[in-house]
Coordinates of C-alpha atoms and ligand atoms in Angstrom, one line a residue:
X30 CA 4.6 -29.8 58.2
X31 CA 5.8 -26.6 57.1
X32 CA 3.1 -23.7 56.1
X33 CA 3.2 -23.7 52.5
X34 CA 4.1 -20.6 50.2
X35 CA 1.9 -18.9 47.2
X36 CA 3.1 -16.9 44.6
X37 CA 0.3 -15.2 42.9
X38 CA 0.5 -13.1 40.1
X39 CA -2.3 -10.8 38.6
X40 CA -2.4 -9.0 36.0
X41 CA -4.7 -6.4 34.1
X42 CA -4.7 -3.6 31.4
X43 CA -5.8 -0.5 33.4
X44 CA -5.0 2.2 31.0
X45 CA -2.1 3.1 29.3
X46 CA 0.1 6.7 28.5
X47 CA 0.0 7.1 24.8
X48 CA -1.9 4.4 23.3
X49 CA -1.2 0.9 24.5
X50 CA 2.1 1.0 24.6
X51 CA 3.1 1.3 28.6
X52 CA 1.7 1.5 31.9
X53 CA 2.9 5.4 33.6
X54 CA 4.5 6.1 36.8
X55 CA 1.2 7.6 38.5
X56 CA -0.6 4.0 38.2
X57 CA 2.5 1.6 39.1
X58 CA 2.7 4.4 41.7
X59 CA -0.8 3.5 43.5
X60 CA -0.4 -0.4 43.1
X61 CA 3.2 0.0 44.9
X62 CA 1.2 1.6 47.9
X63 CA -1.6 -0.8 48.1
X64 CA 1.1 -3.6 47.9
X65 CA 3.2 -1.9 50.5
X66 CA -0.1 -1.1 52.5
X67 CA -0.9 -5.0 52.4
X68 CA 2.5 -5.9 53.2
X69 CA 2.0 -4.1 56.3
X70 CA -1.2 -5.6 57.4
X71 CA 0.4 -8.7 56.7
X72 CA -1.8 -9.7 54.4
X73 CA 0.7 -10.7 51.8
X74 CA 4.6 -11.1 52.8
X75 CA 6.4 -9.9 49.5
X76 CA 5.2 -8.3 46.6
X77 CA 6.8 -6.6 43.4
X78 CA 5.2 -4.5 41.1
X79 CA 6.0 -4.3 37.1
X80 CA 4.5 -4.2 33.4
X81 CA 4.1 -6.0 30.5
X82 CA 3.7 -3.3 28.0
X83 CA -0.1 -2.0 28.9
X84 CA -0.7 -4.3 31.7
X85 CA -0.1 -4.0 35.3
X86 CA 1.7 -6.4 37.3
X87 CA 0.8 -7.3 40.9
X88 CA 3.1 -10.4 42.0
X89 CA 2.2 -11.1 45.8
X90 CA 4.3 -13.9 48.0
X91 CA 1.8 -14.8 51.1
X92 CA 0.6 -18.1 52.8
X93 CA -2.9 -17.7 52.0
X94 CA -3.2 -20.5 49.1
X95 CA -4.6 -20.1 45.5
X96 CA -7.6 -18.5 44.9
X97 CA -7.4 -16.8 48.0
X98 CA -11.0 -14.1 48.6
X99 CA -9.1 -11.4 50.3
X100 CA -5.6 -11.7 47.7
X101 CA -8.0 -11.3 45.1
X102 CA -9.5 -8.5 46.6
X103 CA -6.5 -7.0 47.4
X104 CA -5.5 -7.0 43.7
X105 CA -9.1 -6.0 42.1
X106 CA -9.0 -2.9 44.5
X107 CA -5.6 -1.9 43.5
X108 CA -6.6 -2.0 39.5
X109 CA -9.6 -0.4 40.3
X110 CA -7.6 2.3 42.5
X111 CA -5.1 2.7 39.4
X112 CA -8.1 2.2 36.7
X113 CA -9.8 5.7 38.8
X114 CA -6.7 7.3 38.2
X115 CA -6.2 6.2 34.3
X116 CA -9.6 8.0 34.3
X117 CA -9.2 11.2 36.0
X118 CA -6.0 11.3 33.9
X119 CA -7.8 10.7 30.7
X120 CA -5.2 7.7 30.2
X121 CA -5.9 5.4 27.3
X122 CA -8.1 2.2 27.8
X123 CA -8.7 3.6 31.7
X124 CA -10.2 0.8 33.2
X125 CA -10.1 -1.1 29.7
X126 CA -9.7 -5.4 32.0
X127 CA -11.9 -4.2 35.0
X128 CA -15.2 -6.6 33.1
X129 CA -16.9 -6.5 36.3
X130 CA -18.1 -3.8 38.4
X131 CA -19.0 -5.6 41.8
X132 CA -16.2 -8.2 43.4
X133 CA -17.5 -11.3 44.1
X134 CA -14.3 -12.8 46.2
X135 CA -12.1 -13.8 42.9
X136 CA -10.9 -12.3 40.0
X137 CA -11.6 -15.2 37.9
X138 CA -13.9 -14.3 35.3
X139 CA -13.7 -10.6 35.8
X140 CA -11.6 -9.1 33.6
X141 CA -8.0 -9.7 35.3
X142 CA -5.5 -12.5 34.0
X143 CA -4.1 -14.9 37.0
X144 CA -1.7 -17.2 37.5
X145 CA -0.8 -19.0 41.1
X146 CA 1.3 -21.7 42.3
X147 CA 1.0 -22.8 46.3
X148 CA 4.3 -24.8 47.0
X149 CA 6.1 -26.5 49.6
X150 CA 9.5 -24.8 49.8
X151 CA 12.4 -26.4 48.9
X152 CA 16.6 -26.0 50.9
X153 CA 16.6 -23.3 48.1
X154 CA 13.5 -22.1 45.7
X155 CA 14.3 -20.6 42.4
X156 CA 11.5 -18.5 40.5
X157 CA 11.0 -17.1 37.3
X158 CA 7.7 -15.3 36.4
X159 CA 7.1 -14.6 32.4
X160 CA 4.8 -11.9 31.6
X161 CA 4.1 -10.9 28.3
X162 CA 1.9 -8.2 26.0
X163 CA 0.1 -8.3 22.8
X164 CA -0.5 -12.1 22.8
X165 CA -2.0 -14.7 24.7
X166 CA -1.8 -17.8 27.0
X167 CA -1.3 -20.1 24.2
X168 CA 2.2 -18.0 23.5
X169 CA 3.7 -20.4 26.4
X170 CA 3.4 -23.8 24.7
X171 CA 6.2 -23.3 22.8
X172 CA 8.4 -22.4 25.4
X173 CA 7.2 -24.6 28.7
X174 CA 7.4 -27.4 25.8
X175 CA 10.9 -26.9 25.4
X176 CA 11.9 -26.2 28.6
X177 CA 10.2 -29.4 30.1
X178 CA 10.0 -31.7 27.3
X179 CA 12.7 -31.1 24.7
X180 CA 16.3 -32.7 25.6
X181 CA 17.7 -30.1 22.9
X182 CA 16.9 -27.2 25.1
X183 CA 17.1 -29.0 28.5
X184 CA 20.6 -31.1 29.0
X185 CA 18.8 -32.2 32.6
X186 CA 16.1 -34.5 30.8
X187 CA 19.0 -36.4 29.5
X188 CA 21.5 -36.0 32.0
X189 CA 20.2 -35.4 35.5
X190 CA 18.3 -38.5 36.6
X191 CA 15.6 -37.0 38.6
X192 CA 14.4 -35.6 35.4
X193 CA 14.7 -38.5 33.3
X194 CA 10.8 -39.9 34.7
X195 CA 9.8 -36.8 32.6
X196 CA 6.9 -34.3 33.5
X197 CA 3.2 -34.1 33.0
X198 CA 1.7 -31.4 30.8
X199 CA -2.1 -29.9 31.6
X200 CA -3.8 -29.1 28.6
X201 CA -6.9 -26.9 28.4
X202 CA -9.2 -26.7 25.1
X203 CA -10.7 -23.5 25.4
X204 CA -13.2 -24.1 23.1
X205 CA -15.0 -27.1 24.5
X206 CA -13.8 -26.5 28.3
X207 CA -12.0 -29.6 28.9
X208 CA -8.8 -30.9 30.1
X209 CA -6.3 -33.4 29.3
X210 CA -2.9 -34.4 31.2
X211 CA -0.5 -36.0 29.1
X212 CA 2.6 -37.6 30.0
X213 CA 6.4 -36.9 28.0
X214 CA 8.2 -38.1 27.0
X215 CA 5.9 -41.3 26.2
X216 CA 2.9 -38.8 24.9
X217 CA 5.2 -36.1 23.6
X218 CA 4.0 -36.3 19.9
X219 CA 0.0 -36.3 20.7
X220 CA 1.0 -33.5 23.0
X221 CA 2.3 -31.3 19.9
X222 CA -0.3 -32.1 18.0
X223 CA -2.5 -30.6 20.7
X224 CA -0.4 -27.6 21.9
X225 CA 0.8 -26.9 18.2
X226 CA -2.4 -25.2 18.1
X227 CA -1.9 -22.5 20.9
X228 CA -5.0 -20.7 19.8
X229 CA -7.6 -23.5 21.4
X230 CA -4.6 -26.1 23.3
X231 CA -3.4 -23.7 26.1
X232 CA -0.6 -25.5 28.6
X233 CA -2.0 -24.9 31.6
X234 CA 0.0 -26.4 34.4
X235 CA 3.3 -28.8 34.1
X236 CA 4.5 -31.0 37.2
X237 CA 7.6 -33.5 37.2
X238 CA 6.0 -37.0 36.8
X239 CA 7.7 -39.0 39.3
X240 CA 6.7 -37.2 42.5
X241 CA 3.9 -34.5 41.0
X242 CA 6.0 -31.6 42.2
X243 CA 4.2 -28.1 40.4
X244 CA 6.9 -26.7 38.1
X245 CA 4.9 -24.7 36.2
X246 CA 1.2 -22.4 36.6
X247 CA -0.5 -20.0 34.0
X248 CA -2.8 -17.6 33.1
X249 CA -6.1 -19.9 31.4
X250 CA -8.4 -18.3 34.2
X251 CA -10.4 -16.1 31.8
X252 CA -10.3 -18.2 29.3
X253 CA -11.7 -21.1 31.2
X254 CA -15.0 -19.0 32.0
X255 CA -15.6 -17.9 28.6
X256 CA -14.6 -21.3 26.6
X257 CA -16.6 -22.1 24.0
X258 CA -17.0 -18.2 22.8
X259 CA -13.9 -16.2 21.5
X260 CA -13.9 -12.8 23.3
X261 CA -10.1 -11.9 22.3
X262 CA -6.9 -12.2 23.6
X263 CA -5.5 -12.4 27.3
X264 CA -1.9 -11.0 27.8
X265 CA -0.6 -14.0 29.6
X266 CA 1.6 -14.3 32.2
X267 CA 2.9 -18.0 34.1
X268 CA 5.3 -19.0 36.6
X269 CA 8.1 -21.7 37.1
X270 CA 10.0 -23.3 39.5
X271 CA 13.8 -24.5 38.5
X272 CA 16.7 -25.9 39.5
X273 CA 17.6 -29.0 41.4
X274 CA 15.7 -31.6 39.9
X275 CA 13.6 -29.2 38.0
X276 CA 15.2 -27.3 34.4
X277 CA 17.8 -24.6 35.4
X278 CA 17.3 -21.5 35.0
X279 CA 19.3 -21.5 32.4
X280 CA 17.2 -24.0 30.7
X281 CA 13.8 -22.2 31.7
X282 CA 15.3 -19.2 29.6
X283 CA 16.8 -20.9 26.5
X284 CA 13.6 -20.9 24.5
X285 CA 14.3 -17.3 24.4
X286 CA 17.4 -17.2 22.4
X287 CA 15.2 -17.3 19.6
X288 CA 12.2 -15.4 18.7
X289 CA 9.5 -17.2 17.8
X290 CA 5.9 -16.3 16.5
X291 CA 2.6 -15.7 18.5
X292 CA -0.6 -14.7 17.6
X293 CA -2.1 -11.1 19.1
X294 CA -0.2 -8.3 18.0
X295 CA -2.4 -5.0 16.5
X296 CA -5.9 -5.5 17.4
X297 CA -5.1 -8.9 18.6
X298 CA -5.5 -9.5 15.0
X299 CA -2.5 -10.4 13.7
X300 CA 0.9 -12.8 14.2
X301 CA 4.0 -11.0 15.4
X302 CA 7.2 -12.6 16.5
X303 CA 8.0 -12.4 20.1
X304 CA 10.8 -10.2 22.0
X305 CA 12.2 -10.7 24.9
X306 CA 13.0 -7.6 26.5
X307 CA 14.1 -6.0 29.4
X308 CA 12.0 -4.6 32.3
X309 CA 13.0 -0.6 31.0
X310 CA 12.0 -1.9 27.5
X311 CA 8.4 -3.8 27.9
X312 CA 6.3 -1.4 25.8
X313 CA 4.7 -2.0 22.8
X314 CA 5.4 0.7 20.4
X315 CA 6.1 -0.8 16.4
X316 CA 2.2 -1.5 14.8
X317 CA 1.4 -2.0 19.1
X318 CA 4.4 -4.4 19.7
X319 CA 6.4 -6.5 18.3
X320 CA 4.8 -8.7 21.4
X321 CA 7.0 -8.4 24.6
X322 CA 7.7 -10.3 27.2
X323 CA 9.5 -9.9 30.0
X324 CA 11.1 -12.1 32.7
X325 CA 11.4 -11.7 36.9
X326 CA 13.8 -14.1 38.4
X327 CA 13.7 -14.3 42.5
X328 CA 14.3 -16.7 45.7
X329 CA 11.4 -17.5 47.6
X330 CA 12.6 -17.8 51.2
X331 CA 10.4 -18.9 54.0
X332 CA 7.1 -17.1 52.9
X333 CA 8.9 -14.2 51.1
X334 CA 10.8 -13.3 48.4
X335 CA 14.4 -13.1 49.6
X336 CA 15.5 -9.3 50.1
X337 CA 18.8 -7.1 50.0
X338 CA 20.4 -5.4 53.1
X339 CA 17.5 -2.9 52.9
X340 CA 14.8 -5.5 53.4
X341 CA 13.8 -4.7 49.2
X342 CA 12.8 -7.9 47.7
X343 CA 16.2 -9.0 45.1
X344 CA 14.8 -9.1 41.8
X345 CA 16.8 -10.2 38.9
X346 CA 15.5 -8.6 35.2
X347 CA 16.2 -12.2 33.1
X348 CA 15.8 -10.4 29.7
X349 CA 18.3 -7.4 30.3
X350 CA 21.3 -9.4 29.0
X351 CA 23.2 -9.5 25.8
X352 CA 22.8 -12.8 25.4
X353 CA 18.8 -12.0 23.9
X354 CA 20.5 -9.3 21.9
X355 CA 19.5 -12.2 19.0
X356 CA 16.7 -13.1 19.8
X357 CA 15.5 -9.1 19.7
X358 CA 17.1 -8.9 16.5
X359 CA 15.1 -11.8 15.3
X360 CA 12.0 -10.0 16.1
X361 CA 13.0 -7.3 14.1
X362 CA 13.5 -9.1 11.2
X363 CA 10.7 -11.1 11.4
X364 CA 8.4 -8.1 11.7
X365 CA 9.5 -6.2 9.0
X366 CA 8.8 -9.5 6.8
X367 CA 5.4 -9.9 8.3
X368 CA 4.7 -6.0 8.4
X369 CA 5.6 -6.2 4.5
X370 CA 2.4 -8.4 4.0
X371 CA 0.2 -5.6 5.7
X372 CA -3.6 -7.0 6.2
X373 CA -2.4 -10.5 3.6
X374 CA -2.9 -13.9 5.9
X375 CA -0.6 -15.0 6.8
X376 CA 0.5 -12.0 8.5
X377 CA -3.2 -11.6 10.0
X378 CA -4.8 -13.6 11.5
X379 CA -7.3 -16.5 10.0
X380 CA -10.9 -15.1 10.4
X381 CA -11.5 -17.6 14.1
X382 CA -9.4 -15.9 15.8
X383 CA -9.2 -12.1 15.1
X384 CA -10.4 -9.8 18.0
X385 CA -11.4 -7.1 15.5
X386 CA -12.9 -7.8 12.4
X387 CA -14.9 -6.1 9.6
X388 CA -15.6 -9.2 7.8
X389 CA -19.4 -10.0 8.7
X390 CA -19.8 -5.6 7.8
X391 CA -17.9 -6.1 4.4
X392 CA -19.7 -9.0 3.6
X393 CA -22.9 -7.6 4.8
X394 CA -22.4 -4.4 1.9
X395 CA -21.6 -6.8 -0.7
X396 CA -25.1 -9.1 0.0
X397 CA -26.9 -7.8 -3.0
X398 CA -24.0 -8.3 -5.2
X399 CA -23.3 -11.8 -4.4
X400 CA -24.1 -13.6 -7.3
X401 CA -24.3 -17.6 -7.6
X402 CA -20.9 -18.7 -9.2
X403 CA -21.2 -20.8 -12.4
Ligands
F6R1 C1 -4.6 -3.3 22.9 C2 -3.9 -3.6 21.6 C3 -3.9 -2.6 20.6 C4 -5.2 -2.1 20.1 C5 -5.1 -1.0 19.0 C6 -6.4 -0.4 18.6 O1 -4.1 -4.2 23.9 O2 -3.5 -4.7 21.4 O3 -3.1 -3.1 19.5 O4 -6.0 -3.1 19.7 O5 -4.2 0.0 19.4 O6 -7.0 0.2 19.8 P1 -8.3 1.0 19.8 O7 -9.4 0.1 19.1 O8 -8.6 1.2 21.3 O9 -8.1 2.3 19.1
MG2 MG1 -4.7 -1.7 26.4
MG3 MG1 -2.0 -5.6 27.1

């Protein structure tokens, strides 16, 4: 049998220019040498190097399976590297996802969000990689439900019969640290009740039913390891497969036409509406967003991602296209309606699940003055 293929991506908030609106050229500069460095002890085969707004993006192509020691390493030395260099440079939030300070062979736990996906290659292996700032794992329910359970968005679950088994959805409660897969479309209503709640029901990984092929992988890593306690958000990213069998691309990106809302914008505090955006465009700059996200489309192609006459791997920038224009313009909307509420639920977020709050020290001042109600 064939060697298999990984596609691992990992992610962390190193510092940012200005805030935390962007990662700057010096940082994305160090991981692009670290990558190359690795590429040429063949270590991993093909990388490509982005952001989401303030985090940095490592996605690595090798054949060294998921939760590989020395891919992890590779990556927790590179944000360290760029971390060293958001400090020297006095860059906002240097070092701000490095948790840990000693690597203990993965990246699980430490600070860094991961997602990974080991697969046997198909005749032809279509990828897209989301990444996204300013909200949280949870923000891909929504979409992965449409994409692979909802025949309005995906003509293939109706129309292509090796889709028409349906797929299995893995479903992590962060707060009790379980897991559940359920089956659509025979479960697909117990399934939104659970994922309707993306702030404890967090998709975690989606296979097609009939033969268990992985369609879909994202980032609950950290949150596994810290269920049961709420220590903020985690800018989230995932990974799919299409095509053949599997949604199309086209069908992977429809959920995008719209804006929706997601919960994580200012302070992680506060609902924003999402916006798909370009790779030139993924900063956060209105009140920290409106939340971005951003979307890498590529051919894996025996161990690599397939590459131009130059040997550069071909990446296509999914977002960059008129055809989100409404969906951007959505977001705009939607935040100036929300914005217009200021610090008035539901704009922010319920009490559970803000990552700042003054509530315990406003409440604390106003001890002496509570008096019983009649
Ligand atoms: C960070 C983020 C921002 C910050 C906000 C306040 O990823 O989402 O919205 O929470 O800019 O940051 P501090 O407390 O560092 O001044
Ligand atoms: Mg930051
Ligand atoms: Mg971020």
């Amino acid at each position: 049998m064939a060697e298999k293929t990984t596609i691992t991506i990992i992610k962390c908030d190193v510092g940012s220019l200005a805030g935390h609106h962007v990662v700057p050229s010096p940082l994305k500069n160090i991981a692009e040498k670290s990558m190359q460095n690795a590429e040429k002890k063949g270590l991993i085969n093909s990388h490509f190097v982005f952001n989401a707004g303030d985090d940095l993006e490592l996605l690595m192509v090798h054949q060294k399976g998921e939760n590989n020691p020395e891919i992890h390493k590779l990556a927790w030395d590179t944000f360290t590297a760029a971390a060293n260099k958001a400090t020297e440079l006095k860059l906002y939030g240097a070092g701000q996802d490095i948790l840990k300070s000693a690597f203990s062979g993965n990246v699980k736990g430490m600070g860094p969000g991961v997602a990974e996906m080991e697969i046997e290659e198909r005749k032809s292996e279509p990828i897209v990689v989301f990444a996204a700032d300013k909200t949280e794992p949870g923000a891909f329910n929504y979409p992965l439900f449409k994409m692979f359970a909802d025949p309005f968005n995906t003509a293939g679950l109706v129309i292509d019969p090796s889709m028409t088994g349906g797929f299995k959805f893995e479903v992590f409660d962060v707060f009790e640290n379980t897991k559940v897969v359920m089956k659509t479309p025979e479960e697909m209503y117990e399934l939104i009740a659970l994922i309707g709640t993306p702030g404890r029901y967090v998709v975690s990984h989606v296979w097609r039913a009939e033969d268990d092929l992985i369609c879909a992988s994202t980032s609950t890593t950290k949150l596994a390891l810290i269920a049961g306690k709420y220590v903020g958000k985690d800018d989230p990213v995932c990974i799919t497969r299409g095509q053949h069998g599997l949604p199309s691309i086209g069908e992977l990106l429809s959920p995008f036409m719209h804006s929706y809302f997601v919960e994580g914008w200012m302070r992680g505090s506060h609902w924003g509406p999402l916006m798909p955006v370009g790779l030139k465009d993924s900063r956060c700059l209105v009140f920290d967003g409106p939340p971005r996200m951003v979307a890498i489309g590529f051919q894996v192609c025996d161990g690599k991602i397939a590459t131009d006459d130059e040997g550069k791997p071909l990446i296509a920038d999914m977002f960059d296209d008129p055809s989100f224009d409404l969906a951007r313009r959505e977001a705009q909307e939607y935040s100036a309606v929300l914005r217009r509420m200021g610090e008035f639920e539901p704009a922010r977020l319920g009490p559970e699940s803000m990552e700042y709050t003054t509530l315990p020290k406003v409440l604390e001042k106003l001890k002496n003055r509570l008096k019983p109600a009649e």
